């Protein structure tokens, strides 16, 4: 039974990452994140975020879809693109 649950969890995680990559502008950056913190440090609203950008990326890769989408942090982005320059 454990193997089935693990396989289902992995599929869910993979689906969420693929969903982000396909539907979010610059979504492919989630896979390339090295957790260096530059995005969080360059974000003008970074200190106000419940989850800074690098943590959001980590949560997406971990398949924590509901937690990411319920977070106010997701909706605070001003699209300034400091995080990817």
PDB file of C-alpha atoms in Angstrom:
ATOM      1  CA  UNK A   1       0.000   0.000   0.000  1.00  0.00           C
ATOM      2  CA  UNK A   2       2.880   2.384   0.772  1.00  0.00           C
ATOM      3  CA  UNK A   3       4.239   2.080  -2.778  1.00  0.00           C
ATOM      4  CA  UNK A   4       0.875   3.057  -4.234  1.00  0.00           C
ATOM      5  CA  UNK A   5       0.616   6.122  -1.980  1.00  0.00           C
ATOM      6  CA  UNK A   6       4.174   7.147  -2.848  1.00  0.00           C
ATOM      7  CA  UNK A   7       3.453   6.812  -6.570  1.00  0.00           C
ATOM      8  CA  UNK A   8       0.253   8.843  -6.238  1.00  0.00           C
ATOM      9  CA  UNK A   9       2.051  11.557  -4.267  1.00  0.00           C
ATOM     10  CA  UNK A  10       4.850  11.761  -6.840  1.00  0.00           C
ATOM     11  CA  UNK A  11       2.303  12.052  -9.657  1.00  0.00           C
ATOM     12  CA  UNK A  12       0.510  14.860  -7.804  1.00  0.00           C
ATOM     13  CA  UNK A  13       3.785  16.711  -7.271  1.00  0.00           C
ATOM     14  CA  UNK A  14       4.799  16.308 -10.893  1.00  0.00           C
ATOM     15  CA  UNK A  15       1.388  17.507 -12.059  1.00  0.00           C
ATOM     16  CA  UNK A  16       1.575  20.681  -9.958  1.00  0.00           C
ATOM     17  CA  UNK A  17       5.053  21.586 -11.179  1.00  0.00           C
ATOM     18  CA  UNK A  18       3.975  20.945 -14.774  1.00  0.00           C
ATOM     19  CA  UNK A  19       0.867  23.059 -14.218  1.00  0.00           C
ATOM     20  CA  UNK A  20       2.970  25.968 -12.965  1.00  0.00           C
ATOM     21  CA  UNK A  21       5.445  25.640 -15.827  1.00  0.00           C
ATOM     22  CA  UNK A  22       2.653  25.602 -18.401  1.00  0.00           C
ATOM     23  CA  UNK A  23       0.434  28.332 -16.985  1.00  0.00           C
ATOM     24  CA  UNK A  24       2.651  30.827 -15.166  1.00  0.00           C
ATOM     25  CA  UNK A  25       4.763  33.387 -16.964  1.00  0.00           C
ATOM     26  CA  UNK A  26       8.411  32.358 -16.464  1.00  0.00           C
ATOM     27  CA  UNK A  27       7.129  29.187 -14.762  1.00  0.00           C
ATOM     28  CA  UNK A  28      10.172  27.205 -15.895  1.00  0.00           C
ATOM     29  CA  UNK A  29      12.256  29.191 -13.383  1.00  0.00           C
ATOM     30  CA  UNK A  30      10.719  27.135 -10.574  1.00  0.00           C
ATOM     31  CA  UNK A  31      12.710  24.091 -11.704  1.00  0.00           C
ATOM     32  CA  UNK A  32      15.939  26.056 -11.981  1.00  0.00           C
ATOM     33  CA  UNK A  33      15.806  27.641  -8.512  1.00  0.00           C
ATOM     34  CA  UNK A  34      18.954  26.954  -6.466  1.00  0.00           C
ATOM     35  CA  UNK A  35      17.521  28.481  -3.253  1.00  0.00           C
ATOM     36  CA  UNK A  36      20.187  31.238  -3.259  1.00  0.00           C
ATOM     37  CA  UNK A  37      17.782  33.910  -1.961  1.00  0.00           C
ATOM     38  CA  UNK A  38      18.525  36.601  -4.557  1.00  0.00           C
ATOM     39  CA  UNK A  39      14.857  36.718  -5.596  1.00  0.00           C
ATOM     40  CA  UNK A  40      13.713  37.296  -2.030  1.00  0.00           C
ATOM     41  CA  UNK A  41      16.404  39.867  -1.372  1.00  0.00           C
ATOM     42  CA  UNK A  42      15.577  41.832  -4.518  1.00  0.00           C
ATOM     43  CA  UNK A  43      11.800  41.780  -4.075  1.00  0.00           C
ATOM     44  CA  UNK A  44      10.475  45.186  -2.972  1.00  0.00           C
ATOM     45  CA  UNK A  45       7.680  43.453  -1.068  1.00  0.00           C
ATOM     46  CA  UNK A  46       9.828  40.570   0.194  1.00  0.00           C
ATOM     47  CA  UNK A  47       9.664  41.489   3.889  1.00  0.00           C
ATOM     48  CA  UNK A  48       5.856  41.507   3.757  1.00  0.00           C
ATOM     49  CA  UNK A  49       5.529  38.033   2.259  1.00  0.00           C
ATOM     50  CA  UNK A  50       4.317  35.171   4.433  1.00  0.00           C
ATOM     51  CA  UNK A  51       6.424  32.885   2.207  1.00  0.00           C
ATOM     52  CA  UNK A  52       9.261  34.574   0.289  1.00  0.00           C
ATOM     53  CA  UNK A  53       9.650  33.702  -3.417  1.00  0.00           C
ATOM     54  CA  UNK A  54      12.308  31.036  -2.878  1.00  0.00           C
ATOM     55  CA  UNK A  55      10.045  29.308  -0.351  1.00  0.00           C
ATOM     56  CA  UNK A  56       7.120  29.443  -2.793  1.00  0.00           C
ATOM     57  CA  UNK A  57       9.349  27.773  -5.404  1.00  0.00           C
ATOM     58  CA  UNK A  58      10.328  25.081  -2.922  1.00  0.00           C
ATOM     59  CA  UNK A  59       6.673  24.511  -2.014  1.00  0.00           C
ATOM     60  CA  UNK A  60       5.713  24.185  -5.698  1.00  0.00           C
ATOM     61  CA  UNK A  61       8.442  21.613  -6.276  1.00  0.00           C
ATOM     62  CA  UNK A  62       7.298  19.759  -3.154  1.00  0.00           C
ATOM     63  CA  UNK A  63       3.756  19.578  -4.524  1.00  0.00           C
ATOM     64  CA  UNK A  64       2.170  21.705  -1.794  1.00  0.00           C
ATOM     65  CA  UNK A  65      -0.440  23.071  -4.207  1.00  0.00           C
ATOM     66  CA  UNK A  66      -3.173  23.996  -1.748  1.00  0.00           C
ATOM     67  CA  UNK A  67      -0.769  25.724   0.616  1.00  0.00           C
ATOM     68  CA  UNK A  68       0.784  27.732  -2.227  1.00  0.00           C
ATOM     69  CA  UNK A  69      -2.535  28.841  -3.676  1.00  0.00           C
ATOM     70  CA  UNK A  70      -4.007  29.754  -0.289  1.00  0.00           C
ATOM     71  CA  UNK A  71      -0.993  31.849   0.671  1.00  0.00           C
ATOM     72  CA  UNK A  72      -1.391  35.612   0.359  1.00  0.00           C
ATOM     73  CA  UNK A  73       2.212  35.692  -0.806  1.00  0.00           C
ATOM     74  CA  UNK A  74       1.263  34.261  -4.180  1.00  0.00           C
ATOM     75  CA  UNK A  75      -0.874  37.281  -4.936  1.00  0.00           C
ATOM     76  CA  UNK A  76       1.568  39.974  -3.757  1.00  0.00           C
ATOM     77  CA  UNK A  77       3.861  39.810  -6.798  1.00  0.00           C
ATOM     78  CA  UNK A  78       3.949  43.128  -8.657  1.00  0.00           C
ATOM     79  CA  UNK A  79       5.678  41.627 -11.733  1.00  0.00           C
ATOM     80  CA  UNK A  80       8.664  43.953 -11.311  1.00  0.00           C
ATOM     81  CA  UNK A  81      10.952  41.069 -12.411  1.00  0.00           C
ATOM     82  CA  UNK A  82      13.744  42.059 -10.008  1.00  0.00           C
ATOM     83  CA  UNK A  83      13.822  38.409  -8.991  1.00  0.00           C
ATOM     84  CA  UNK A  84      14.910  37.171 -12.423  1.00  0.00           C
ATOM     85  CA  UNK A  85      17.241  39.951 -13.567  1.00  0.00           C
TER      86      UNK A  85
END
